[in-house]
């Protein structure tokens, strides 16, 4: 959604005011909000942040329904509804079970990123380590494309292809 | 090991040493880990929590992490002990006042803590004075490797280290830097700093105070993104970009005070000293507020060689009978920490009501600052 004031930036602040029974919605970007003197709570408690992220997704309800909101993890019995309330998951398996519903939230919390590219436990299989290395390159490639640095992007793409070939051999 | 063995002194990381210690109080790196094959704590029964606690306690206590590791059973500890550990940054408030079987292993002169059954099964941290994130990471990474040899962590190729809350997945790393920014506050620029930090996706918290209230102009800056970026990239951002910029702003603000608003600076420092030297009842909040101004004066003298009527006055007042001054950053840091509520009571040997705490706090400060 576009900001109603500057009509350029993405609207990230959504206000609903009710005056004399008349409902008025305002959608603005952060800069315009500051200009207009609209203040936002700066430090949101984590569970509030999470539930606001979950509920701010436009296709949220359909998505939850599609991915099975009633679905419970066979390992820990957790449901998405429970996660919404408590802001923590029940077990590592939940990341697989609820991956569809969690993905948009994970991306929002981590600046659009969705692949690990840091440390790998030394006991993890070698293929895992290689996969994480490829993820790191993939992430760099995405950045390069975003910055329109196509020379770098091409180089990174070749590197990824090389690694993939090695892996498949 | 008893708490009173070290409650009379400050942690070594708070002694005022370390790179850029005039602005950067300390650096901390914390890793969040969970055991594979177990549910996250929220879904665990007390019996499962006890099992996890035993496994991790045994592993941590066997590690060689500097000298003297000791274990504290947090769920059995009296509230005052738990508050004391929170005041020293050894455990989190969440850990102190959580539920169920949980504990902490503290080692290497309080530089290392392993919190077991906090929000995740294990959270390990290294804390050092000044800006030393690389050295913190080197150590915590080694310790993490040692633990990893003995247990299997919950880990997935896509999301890395799996944590109870999706905001910590990936590296599970939380890099925090504690800063003292009195001049930015005095010159009215602190909001710019806070907004800039938030725009960079960082979390800002007050230190010592409850919640987000920054008592004594201490702020803690931490990363929020843990996925899709490597540990080293996060650290480099702090060490090479974010912190040097903030140090520069704070230094510029100190120079601005000195060159353009020296009366304001001297007024704040002199008032702080006058009140601290004469108060008979002083709340924790007021003490933090005033000690911050005093710390600014001493810092400007020690690190910038500054001499103003108020700063010279501080040193003249703190001369002992041997004509030597006892005023230093480490003296003031001691006052900051040892006058916190739980420290006062642990060192006094019993619980005190707020009025008695305010009286004892004032007495300790008076006797330190009156030469």
Short mmCIF file of C-alpha atoms in Angstrom, two decimals:
data_model
loop_
_atom_site.label_atom_id
_atom_site.label_comp_id
_atom_site.label_asym_id
_atom_site.label_seq_id
_atom_site.Cartn_x
_atom_site.Cartn_y
_atom_site.Cartn_z
CA UNK A 1 0.00 0.00 0.00
CA UNK A 2 1.27 3.46 -0.93
CA UNK A 3 1.66 6.31 1.52
CA UNK A 4 -1.33 8.64 1.25
CA UNK A 5 0.77 11.76 1.74
CA UNK A 6 3.93 11.43 -0.34
CA UNK A 7 2.45 8.78 -2.62
CA UNK A 8 5.95 7.37 -3.04
CA UNK A 9 6.94 5.24 -0.09
CA UNK A 10 5.32 2.10 1.17
CA UNK A 11 2.79 2.87 3.93
CA UNK A 12 3.96 1.17 7.09
CA UNK A 13 1.84 3.02 9.63
CA UNK A 14 -1.89 2.42 9.61
CA UNK A 15 -4.12 4.48 11.86
CA UNK A 16 -7.83 4.10 12.40
CA UNK A 17 -9.59 7.03 14.03
CA UNK A 18 -13.24 7.11 14.98
CA UNK A 19 -14.69 10.60 15.40
CA UNK A 20 -18.38 10.96 16.19
CA UNK A 21 -18.97 7.49 14.90
CA UNK A 22 -17.21 8.22 11.59
CA UNK A 23 -14.37 5.86 10.86
CA UNK A 24 -11.30 7.33 9.19
CA UNK A 25 -8.26 5.33 8.11
CA UNK A 26 -4.84 6.82 7.50
CA UNK A 27 -2.02 4.92 5.78
CA UNK A 28 1.34 6.68 5.76
CA UNK A 29 5.05 5.93 5.54
CA UNK A 30 7.34 6.46 8.52
CA UNK A 31 8.81 9.77 7.28
CA UNK A 32 5.43 11.35 6.63
CA UNK A 33 4.22 10.07 10.00
CA UNK A 34 7.07 11.93 11.69
CA UNK A 35 6.29 15.08 9.66
CA UNK A 36 2.65 14.86 10.69
CA UNK A 37 3.59 14.41 14.31
CA UNK A 38 2.18 10.89 14.44
CA UNK A 39 4.24 9.02 16.96
CA UNK A 40 4.58 5.30 17.06
CA UNK A 41 5.52 3.22 20.04
CA UNK A 42 9.23 2.75 19.51
CA UNK A 43 9.94 -0.37 21.53
CA UNK A 44 7.32 -2.96 20.91
CA UNK A 45 7.43 -6.00 23.13
CA UNK A 46 8.45 -9.02 21.08
CA UNK A 47 5.18 -10.92 21.35
CA UNK A 48 3.24 -7.82 20.33
CA UNK A 49 5.57 -7.42 17.37
CA UNK A 50 5.11 -11.02 16.35
CA UNK A 51 1.37 -11.01 16.61
CA UNK A 52 1.18 -7.70 14.77
CA UNK A 53 3.37 -9.16 12.04
CA UNK A 54 1.20 -12.24 11.82
CA UNK A 55 -1.99 -10.25 11.67
CA UNK A 56 -0.67 -7.58 9.29
CA UNK A 57 -0.24 -10.00 6.45
CA UNK A 58 -3.06 -9.32 4.00
CA UNK A 59 -3.62 -12.90 2.96
CA UNK A 60 -3.04 -14.04 6.48
CA UNK A 61 -6.35 -15.68 7.18
CA UNK A 62 -6.53 -17.51 3.89
CA UNK A 63 -2.94 -18.55 4.28
CA UNK A 64 -3.43 -19.89 7.75
CA UNK A 65 -6.54 -21.72 6.61
CA UNK A 66 -4.73 -23.11 3.58
CA UNK A 67 -1.76 -24.21 5.61
CA UNK A 68 -4.07 -25.64 8.21
CA UNK A 69 -4.51 -23.41 11.22
CA UNK A 70 -5.90 -26.34 13.11
CA UNK A 71 -2.83 -28.34 12.21
CA UNK A 72 -0.97 -29.49 15.28
CA UNK A 73 2.65 -30.60 15.39
CA UNK A 74 2.78 -34.37 15.96
CA UNK A 75 5.93 -33.92 18.13
CA UNK A 76 4.87 -31.18 20.51
CA UNK A 77 1.17 -30.59 19.86
CA UNK A 78 1.70 -26.89 19.18
CA UNK A 79 -0.67 -25.03 16.85
CA UNK A 80 -0.28 -21.70 15.08
CA UNK A 81 -2.88 -20.27 17.34
CA UNK A 82 -0.75 -21.11 20.33
CA UNK A 83 2.28 -19.54 18.66
CA UNK A 84 0.28 -16.38 18.03
CA UNK A 85 -0.46 -16.09 21.75
CA UNK A 86 2.90 -17.12 23.16
CA UNK A 87 5.33 -15.93 20.47
CA UNK A 88 7.50 -19.03 20.84
CA UNK A 89 7.35 -22.38 19.10
CA UNK A 90 7.01 -25.80 20.69
CA UNK A 91 9.82 -27.75 19.04
CA UNK A 92 12.36 -27.61 16.18
CA UNK A 93 9.97 -29.61 13.99
CA UNK A 94 7.46 -26.71 14.05
CA UNK A 95 9.67 -24.85 11.58
CA UNK A 96 8.89 -27.59 9.04
CA UNK A 97 5.26 -28.14 9.94
CA UNK A 98 4.31 -24.46 9.90
CA UNK A 99 6.90 -23.29 7.37
CA UNK A 100 4.32 -21.79 5.02
CA UNK A 101 2.74 -19.62 7.68
CA UNK A 102 6.03 -18.76 9.35
CA UNK A 103 7.97 -17.76 6.24
CA UNK A 104 6.49 -14.26 5.74
CA UNK A 105 7.01 -13.53 9.41
CA UNK A 106 10.59 -14.78 9.36
CA UNK A 107 11.32 -12.62 6.34
CA UNK A 108 9.87 -9.55 8.03
CA UNK A 109 11.87 -10.13 11.20
CA UNK A 110 15.12 -10.66 9.29
CA UNK A 111 15.03 -7.91 6.68
CA UNK A 112 13.74 -10.14 3.91
CA UNK A 113 16.30 -12.91 4.47
CA UNK A 114 15.20 -16.50 4.68
CA UNK A 115 18.35 -18.62 4.43
CA UNK A 116 20.98 -19.28 7.06
CA UNK A 117 24.51 -18.36 6.01
CA UNK A 118 26.52 -18.41 9.21
CA UNK A 119 28.12 -21.03 11.40
CA UNK A 120 27.43 -24.73 10.86
CA UNK A 121 27.99 -27.28 13.65
CA UNK A 122 31.17 -29.24 13.05
CA UNK A 123 29.23 -32.48 13.43
CA UNK A 124 26.79 -31.59 10.66
CA UNK A 125 27.22 -33.52 7.37
CA UNK A 126 29.50 -31.92 4.78
CA UNK A 127 26.59 -31.44 2.39
CA UNK A 128 24.94 -29.14 4.94
CA UNK A 129 28.04 -26.99 5.12
CA UNK A 130 28.17 -26.74 1.34
CA UNK A 131 24.48 -25.89 1.14
CA UNK A 132 24.93 -23.07 3.66
CA UNK A 133 27.87 -21.74 1.64
CA UNK A 134 25.67 -21.71 -1.45
CA UNK A 135 22.95 -19.91 0.53
CA UNK A 136 25.45 -17.20 1.45
CA UNK A 137 26.43 -16.76 -2.20
CA UNK A 138 22.78 -16.75 -3.22
CA UNK A 139 22.10 -13.98 -0.72
CA UNK A 140 25.03 -11.95 -2.09
CA UNK A 141 23.69 -12.53 -5.58
CA UNK A 142 20.28 -11.17 -4.59
CA UNK A 143 21.95 -8.08 -3.13
CA UNK A 144 24.02 -7.55 -6.28
CA UNK A 145 20.92 -7.79 -8.47
CA UNK A 146 19.12 -5.34 -6.22
CA UNK A 147 22.01 -2.88 -6.61
CA UNK A 148 22.08 -3.58 -10.36
CA UNK A 149 25.69 -4.69 -10.12
CA UNK A 150 25.31 -7.27 -12.88
CA UNK A 151 29.02 -7.93 -13.26
CA UNK A 152 29.22 -9.09 -9.67
CA UNK A 153 25.95 -10.95 -10.02
CA UNK A 154 27.27 -12.91 -13.00
CA UNK A 155 30.41 -13.82 -11.09
CA UNK A 156 28.38 -15.01 -8.11
CA UNK A 157 26.03 -16.98 -10.36
CA UNK A 158 29.03 -18.80 -11.89
CA UNK A 159 30.38 -19.56 -8.43
CA UNK A 160 27.04 -21.00 -7.35
CA UNK A 161 26.83 -23.13 -10.49
CA UNK A 162 30.34 -24.42 -9.89
CA UNK A 163 29.49 -25.41 -6.33
CA UNK A 164 26.23 -27.05 -7.40
CA UNK A 165 28.08 -29.08 -10.03
CA UNK A 166 30.66 -30.19 -7.50
CA UNK A 167 27.90 -31.21 -5.13
CA UNK A 168 26.09 -33.25 -7.72
CA UNK A 169 29.24 -35.10 -8.77
CA UNK B 1 31.61 -20.03 45.67
CA UNK B 2 29.28 -17.59 47.45
CA UNK B 3 27.88 -14.41 45.95
CA UNK B 4 29.50 -12.43 48.76
CA UNK B 5 32.89 -13.61 47.45
CA UNK B 6 32.55 -11.10 44.66
CA UNK B 7 29.67 -8.81 45.60
CA UNK B 8 32.01 -6.23 47.15
CA UNK B 9 33.66 -5.40 43.88
CA UNK B 10 32.70 -4.63 40.29
CA UNK B 11 33.06 -7.11 37.45
CA UNK B 12 36.38 -6.82 35.67
CA UNK B 13 34.67 -5.80 32.44
CA UNK B 14 33.28 -2.76 34.29
CA UNK B 15 36.58 -1.45 35.64
CA UNK B 16 36.81 1.31 33.02
CA UNK B 17 39.47 -0.34 30.89
CA UNK B 18 39.30 -1.62 27.32
CA UNK B 19 39.32 0.03 23.90
CA UNK B 20 37.22 3.23 23.70
CA UNK B 21 36.09 2.73 27.28
CA UNK B 22 35.28 6.43 27.69
CA UNK B 23 32.13 5.83 25.62
CA UNK B 24 31.87 2.05 25.23
CA UNK B 25 31.29 0.41 28.60
CA UNK B 26 31.25 -3.16 27.40
CA UNK B 27 30.75 -5.61 24.57
CA UNK B 28 28.71 -8.77 24.85
CA UNK B 29 28.03 -11.65 22.50
CA UNK B 30 25.37 -14.21 23.26
CA UNK B 31 24.52 -17.37 21.33
CA UNK B 32 21.16 -19.13 21.58
CA UNK B 33 21.21 -22.91 21.22
CA UNK B 34 18.81 -25.81 21.72
CA UNK B 35 19.38 -29.53 22.03
CA UNK B 36 18.23 -31.73 19.17
CA UNK B 37 15.66 -34.34 20.15
CA UNK B 38 13.97 -32.18 22.80
CA UNK B 39 11.01 -29.84 22.63
CA UNK B 40 11.56 -26.12 23.17
CA UNK B 41 11.18 -25.15 26.81
CA UNK B 42 7.70 -23.77 26.47
CA UNK B 43 6.36 -27.20 25.59
CA UNK B 44 8.51 -29.13 28.10
CA UNK B 45 7.34 -30.66 31.34
CA UNK B 46 9.36 -29.91 34.47
CA UNK B 47 10.85 -33.37 34.23
CA UNK B 48 12.05 -32.75 30.67
CA UNK B 49 13.44 -29.40 31.77
CA UNK B 50 15.35 -31.13 34.56
CA UNK B 51 16.82 -33.59 32.07
CA UNK B 52 17.99 -30.78 29.77
CA UNK B 53 19.36 -28.89 32.77
CA UNK B 54 21.38 -31.90 33.92
CA UNK B 55 22.86 -32.58 30.47
CA UNK B 56 23.90 -28.98 29.88
CA UNK B 57 25.09 -28.34 33.43
CA UNK B 58 27.38 -31.37 33.27
CA UNK B 59 28.75 -30.33 29.88
CA UNK B 60 29.38 -26.71 30.93
CA UNK B 61 30.94 -27.57 34.29
CA UNK B 62 33.44 -29.89 32.58
CA UNK B 63 34.59 -27.27 30.10
CA UNK B 64 37.83 -25.46 30.71
CA UNK B 65 36.81 -21.83 30.58
CA UNK B 66 39.41 -19.89 32.50
CA UNK B 67 39.43 -20.51 36.24
CA UNK B 68 36.73 -21.32 38.77
CA UNK B 69 33.46 -22.29 37.14
CA UNK B 70 30.51 -22.32 39.49
CA UNK B 71 26.89 -23.24 39.19
CA UNK B 72 23.84 -21.43 40.52
CA UNK B 73 20.51 -23.17 40.70
CA UNK B 74 18.40 -20.19 39.66
CA UNK B 75 15.00 -21.69 40.50
CA UNK B 76 16.09 -22.33 44.12
CA UNK B 77 17.91 -19.03 44.63
CA UNK B 78 16.27 -16.33 46.77
CA UNK B 79 14.85 -13.38 44.81
CA UNK B 80 17.58 -11.11 46.12
CA UNK B 81 20.33 -13.36 44.73
CA UNK B 82 18.58 -13.51 41.40
CA UNK B 83 18.29 -9.72 41.30
CA UNK B 84 21.95 -9.47 42.16
CA UNK B 85 22.89 -11.68 39.19
CA UNK B 86 20.72 -9.55 36.93
CA UNK B 87 22.39 -6.36 38.17
CA UNK B 88 25.78 -7.84 37.27
CA UNK B 89 24.60 -8.87 33.80
CA UNK B 90 25.28 -12.52 34.59
CA UNK B 91 21.73 -13.64 33.89
CA UNK B 92 18.75 -12.00 32.21
CA UNK B 93 15.64 -10.79 34.01
CA UNK B 94 13.71 -13.39 32.03
CA UNK B 95 15.96 -16.12 33.41
CA UNK B 96 15.85 -14.76 36.94
CA UNK B 97 12.08 -14.66 37.14
CA UNK B 98 11.13 -17.47 34.77
CA UNK B 99 9.59 -20.78 35.75
CA UNK B 100 10.77 -24.33 36.23
CA UNK B 101 14.18 -25.99 36.65
CA UNK B 102 16.90 -23.64 35.41
CA UNK B 103 20.42 -22.62 36.27
CA UNK B 104 23.52 -20.69 35.31
CA UNK B 105 27.18 -21.59 35.02
CA UNK B 106 29.45 -18.62 35.64
CA UNK B 107 33.14 -18.82 34.84
CA UNK B 108 36.36 -17.01 34.19
CA UNK B 109 35.86 -14.07 36.57
CA UNK B 110 32.32 -13.43 35.34
CA UNK B 111 33.40 -13.03 31.71
CA UNK B 112 31.40 -16.14 30.80
CA UNK B 113 27.84 -17.16 31.65
CA UNK B 114 25.86 -20.10 30.37
CA UNK B 115 22.15 -19.72 31.10
CA UNK B 116 20.39 -23.06 31.02
CA UNK B 117 16.65 -23.13 30.36
CA UNK B 118 16.15 -19.44 29.76
CA UNK B 119 13.98 -18.94 26.65
CA UNK B 120 16.15 -21.49 24.84
CA UNK B 121 17.84 -24.55 26.33
CA UNK B 122 21.16 -22.77 26.36
CA UNK B 123 22.32 -19.20 26.04
CA UNK B 124 26.04 -18.61 26.37
CA UNK B 125 27.63 -15.19 26.65
CA UNK B 126 31.00 -13.48 26.88
CA UNK B 127 31.20 -9.95 28.27
CA UNK B 128 34.27 -7.70 28.01
CA UNK B 129 35.13 -4.10 28.82
CA UNK B 130 35.26 -1.53 26.01
CA UNK B 131 34.78 -2.32 22.34
CA UNK B 132 36.02 -5.90 21.98
CA UNK B 133 33.42 -7.73 19.93
CA UNK B 134 35.90 -9.72 17.86
CA UNK B 135 37.63 -11.04 20.92
CA UNK B 136 34.24 -11.85 22.53
CA UNK B 137 33.22 -13.78 19.43
CA UNK B 138 36.49 -15.66 19.21
CA UNK B 139 36.03 -16.90 22.77
CA UNK B 140 32.33 -17.69 22.64
CA UNK B 141 32.78 -19.47 19.32
CA UNK B 142 35.48 -21.69 20.85
CA UNK B 143 33.27 -22.50 23.81
CA UNK B 144 30.38 -23.22 21.45
CA UNK B 145 32.65 -25.61 19.49
CA UNK B 146 33.60 -27.40 22.72
CA UNK B 147 29.93 -27.83 23.69
CA UNK B 148 29.08 -28.96 20.18
CA UNK B 149 31.51 -31.83 20.51
CA UNK B 150 29.43 -33.21 23.35
CA UNK B 151 25.83 -32.53 22.39
CA UNK B 152 23.76 -32.30 19.22
CA UNK B 153 22.24 -28.90 18.63
CA UNK B 154 18.90 -28.40 16.86
CA UNK B 155 20.03 -27.17 13.44
CA UNK B 156 18.53 -27.03 9.97
CA UNK B 157 20.09 -26.14 6.64
CA UNK B 158 17.52 -23.44 5.85
CA UNK B 159 17.08 -21.73 9.23
CA UNK B 160 20.40 -22.60 10.88
CA UNK B 161 20.31 -22.90 14.67
CA UNK B 162 16.68 -23.41 15.60
CA UNK B 163 15.39 -21.33 18.49
CA UNK B 164 12.11 -21.12 20.37
CA UNK B 165 11.38 -17.68 18.93
CA UNK B 166 11.77 -17.21 15.14
CA UNK B 167 13.42 -13.83 15.74
CA UNK B 168 16.61 -15.60 16.88
CA UNK B 169 17.02 -18.31 14.22
CA UNK B 170 19.99 -18.59 11.87
CA UNK B 171 23.10 -17.64 13.80
CA UNK B 172 21.27 -17.27 17.11
CA UNK B 173 23.67 -14.44 17.83
CA UNK B 174 22.90 -11.34 19.85
CA UNK B 175 25.65 -8.72 19.73
CA UNK B 176 25.22 -5.98 22.34
CA UNK B 177 27.28 -2.92 23.07
CA UNK B 178 26.71 -0.81 26.17
CA UNK B 179 27.36 2.87 25.73
CA UNK B 180 27.57 5.88 28.04
CA UNK B 181 26.21 8.90 26.15
CA UNK B 182 25.76 11.76 28.64
CA UNK B 183 26.90 14.54 26.30
CA UNK B 184 24.48 13.53 23.53
CA UNK B 185 21.75 13.69 26.16
CA UNK B 186 22.85 17.05 27.56
CA UNK B 187 23.12 18.64 24.13
CA UNK B 188 19.68 17.32 23.13
CA UNK B 189 20.94 15.05 20.35
CA UNK B 190 20.08 11.73 21.94
CA UNK B 191 16.83 11.31 19.96
CA UNK B 192 18.76 11.57 16.71
CA UNK B 193 20.96 8.73 17.88
CA UNK B 194 17.97 6.65 18.94
CA UNK B 195 16.20 7.18 15.61
CA UNK B 196 19.34 6.44 13.60
CA UNK B 197 19.88 3.22 15.54
CA UNK B 198 16.31 2.12 14.92
CA UNK B 199 16.59 2.98 11.22
CA UNK B 200 19.58 0.63 11.08
CA UNK B 201 17.41 -2.15 12.47
CA UNK B 202 19.02 -2.13 15.90
CA UNK B 203 17.33 -2.49 19.25
CA UNK B 204 18.05 0.19 21.88
CA UNK B 205 17.53 -0.44 25.56
CA UNK B 206 18.31 1.48 28.67
CA UNK B 207 20.82 0.01 31.04
CA UNK B 208 20.48 -0.40 34.81
CA UNK B 209 16.99 1.05 34.65
CA UNK B 210 13.83 -0.97 34.32
CA UNK B 211 12.47 -1.50 30.81
CA UNK B 212 13.46 1.02 28.20
CA UNK B 213 14.19 3.87 30.64
CA UNK B 214 17.86 4.73 30.20
CA UNK B 215 18.94 5.55 33.73
CA UNK B 216 22.30 7.26 33.96
CA UNK B 217 22.54 7.81 30.19
CA UNK B 218 23.58 4.20 29.60
CA UNK B 219 22.25 2.59 26.45
CA UNK B 220 22.51 -0.90 25.08
CA UNK B 221 22.53 -1.39 21.33
CA UNK B 222 21.87 -4.85 19.85
CA UNK B 223 21.31 -6.46 16.47
CA UNK B 224 17.87 -7.83 15.70
CA UNK B 225 18.52 -9.67 12.44
CA UNK B 226 20.10 -13.08 13.01
CA UNK B 227 19.24 -14.90 9.77
CA UNK B 228 20.76 -14.50 6.32
CA UNK B 229 23.88 -12.77 7.59
CA UNK B 230 27.03 -14.33 9.03
CA UNK B 231 28.26 -13.78 12.58
CA UNK B 232 31.33 -11.95 11.30
CA UNK B 233 29.28 -9.61 9.11
CA UNK B 234 27.13 -8.61 12.08
CA UNK B 235 30.20 -7.99 14.24
CA UNK B 236 31.97 -6.01 11.50
CA UNK B 237 28.94 -3.75 11.13
CA UNK B 238 29.18 -2.86 14.83
CA UNK B 239 32.97 -2.65 15.11
CA UNK B 240 33.69 -0.80 11.90
CA UNK B 241 30.62 1.29 11.26
CA UNK B 242 27.95 1.71 13.90
CA UNK B 243 30.01 2.10 17.08
CA UNK B 244 32.80 4.31 15.64
CA UNK B 245 30.11 6.67 14.36
CA UNK B 246 28.39 6.86 17.73
CA UNK B 247 31.70 7.38 19.53
CA UNK B 248 32.41 10.22 17.13
CA UNK B 249 29.01 11.84 17.82
CA UNK B 250 29.41 11.56 21.57
CA UNK B 251 32.94 12.98 21.38
CA UNK B 252 31.70 15.85 19.20
CA UNK B 253 28.94 16.52 21.74
CA UNK B 254 31.52 16.57 24.56
CA UNK B 255 33.60 19.08 22.58
CA UNK B 256 30.52 21.16 21.89
CA UNK B 257 29.76 21.28 25.62
CA UNK B 258 33.31 22.25 26.38
CA UNK B 259 33.65 24.93 23.72
CA UNK B 260 30.18 26.42 23.52
CA UNK B 261 28.29 25.43 26.64
CA UNK B 262 30.95 25.12 29.28
CA UNK B 263 28.70 26.71 31.89
CA UNK B 264 26.03 24.10 31.31
CA UNK B 265 28.66 21.36 31.59
CA UNK B 266 30.16 22.80 34.76
CA UNK B 267 26.73 23.35 36.26
CA UNK B 268 25.71 19.72 35.74
CA UNK B 269 28.99 18.36 37.09
CA UNK B 270 29.10 20.65 40.14
CA UNK B 271 25.45 20.07 41.04
CA UNK B 272 25.90 16.32 40.75
CA UNK B 273 28.93 16.40 43.03
CA UNK B 274 27.26 18.70 45.57
CA UNK B 275 24.18 16.49 45.84
CA UNK B 276 26.07 13.22 45.93
CA UNK B 277 28.40 14.51 48.65
CA UNK B 278 25.63 15.79 50.87
CA UNK B 279 22.53 13.65 50.33
CA UNK B 280 21.41 11.43 53.21
CA UNK B 281 18.70 9.66 51.25
CA UNK B 282 19.18 8.92 47.59
CA UNK B 283 17.14 6.70 45.31
CA UNK B 284 18.75 4.37 42.82
CA UNK B 285 17.41 6.44 39.91
CA UNK B 286 18.73 9.72 41.30
CA UNK B 287 22.12 8.19 42.03
CA UNK B 288 22.43 6.85 38.47
CA UNK B 289 21.41 10.22 37.06
CA UNK B 290 23.94 12.18 39.11
CA UNK B 291 26.77 9.66 38.85
CA UNK B 292 26.42 9.83 35.08
CA UNK B 293 27.28 13.56 35.15
CA UNK B 294 30.16 12.91 37.48
CA UNK B 295 31.43 10.16 35.21
CA UNK B 296 31.33 12.58 32.27
CA UNK B 297 33.55 15.06 34.14
CA UNK B 298 36.07 12.43 35.18
CA UNK B 299 36.06 10.92 31.69
CA UNK B 300 36.77 14.29 30.07
CA UNK B 301 39.63 14.79 32.48
CA UNK B 302 41.12 11.30 32.07
CA UNK B 303 40.62 10.82 28.33
CA UNK B 304 40.63 14.34 26.92
CA UNK B 305 42.85 16.10 29.46
CA UNK B 306 40.10 18.64 30.05
CA UNK B 307 40.33 21.16 32.87
CA UNK B 308 37.35 23.35 33.82
CA UNK B 309 36.54 24.99 37.17
CA UNK B 310 34.02 22.24 37.96
CA UNK B 311 36.23 19.34 36.90
CA UNK B 312 39.21 20.73 38.83
CA UNK B 313 36.86 21.17 41.76
CA UNK B 314 35.96 17.46 41.70
CA UNK B 315 39.54 16.41 42.09
CA UNK B 316 40.25 19.00 44.79
CA UNK B 317 37.29 17.71 46.82
CA UNK B 318 38.35 14.09 46.55
CA UNK B 319 41.88 14.52 47.82
CA UNK B 320 42.60 12.28 50.75
CA UNK B 321 44.84 13.11 53.71
CA UNK B 322 47.81 11.81 51.67
CA UNK B 323 46.99 14.46 49.05
CA UNK B 324 46.16 11.74 46.52
CA UNK B 325 42.79 11.65 44.79
CA UNK B 326 40.67 8.52 44.82
CA UNK B 327 38.56 9.80 41.95
CA UNK B 328 38.71 7.68 38.80
CA UNK B 329 36.37 6.03 36.32
CA UNK B 330 36.69 2.81 38.21
CA UNK B 331 35.70 4.53 41.51
CA UNK B 332 32.56 5.87 39.85
CA UNK B 333 31.76 2.57 38.14
CA UNK B 334 32.02 0.95 41.58
CA UNK B 335 29.47 3.40 42.91
CA UNK B 336 27.17 2.70 39.97
CA UNK B 337 27.16 -1.02 40.60
CA UNK B 338 27.59 -1.39 44.35
CA UNK B 339 24.71 0.97 45.10
CA UNK B 340 22.19 -0.97 43.01
CA UNK B 341 19.42 -2.38 45.26
CA UNK B 342 20.41 -6.06 45.32
CA UNK B 343 24.12 -5.27 45.67
CA UNK B 344 23.39 -3.05 48.67
CA UNK B 345 21.40 -5.77 50.39
CA UNK B 346 23.74 -8.67 49.62
CA UNK B 347 26.65 -6.66 50.97
CA UNK B 348 24.66 -5.52 53.99
CA UNK B 349 23.78 -9.13 54.73
CA UNK B 350 20.04 -8.79 54.90
CA UNK B 351 17.02 -7.35 53.21
CA UNK B 352 16.39 -3.62 53.57
CA UNK B 353 13.28 -1.58 52.92
CA UNK B 354 13.57 1.19 50.29
CA UNK B 355 14.18 3.99 52.82
CA UNK B 356 17.00 2.10 54.49
CA UNK B 357 18.46 1.29 51.08
CA UNK B 358 18.35 4.98 50.13
CA UNK B 359 20.14 5.86 53.37
CA UNK B 360 22.81 3.18 52.93
CA UNK B 361 23.33 4.17 49.29
CA UNK B 362 23.79 7.83 50.26
CA UNK B 363 26.23 6.85 53.00
CA UNK B 364 28.41 4.78 50.67
CA UNK B 365 28.48 7.55 48.09
CA UNK B 366 29.24 10.26 50.70
CA UNK B 367 32.10 8.33 52.21
CA UNK B 368 33.64 7.61 48.80
CA UNK B 369 33.39 11.17 47.52
CA UNK B 370 34.44 12.98 50.66
CA UNK B 371 38.11 12.14 50.29
#
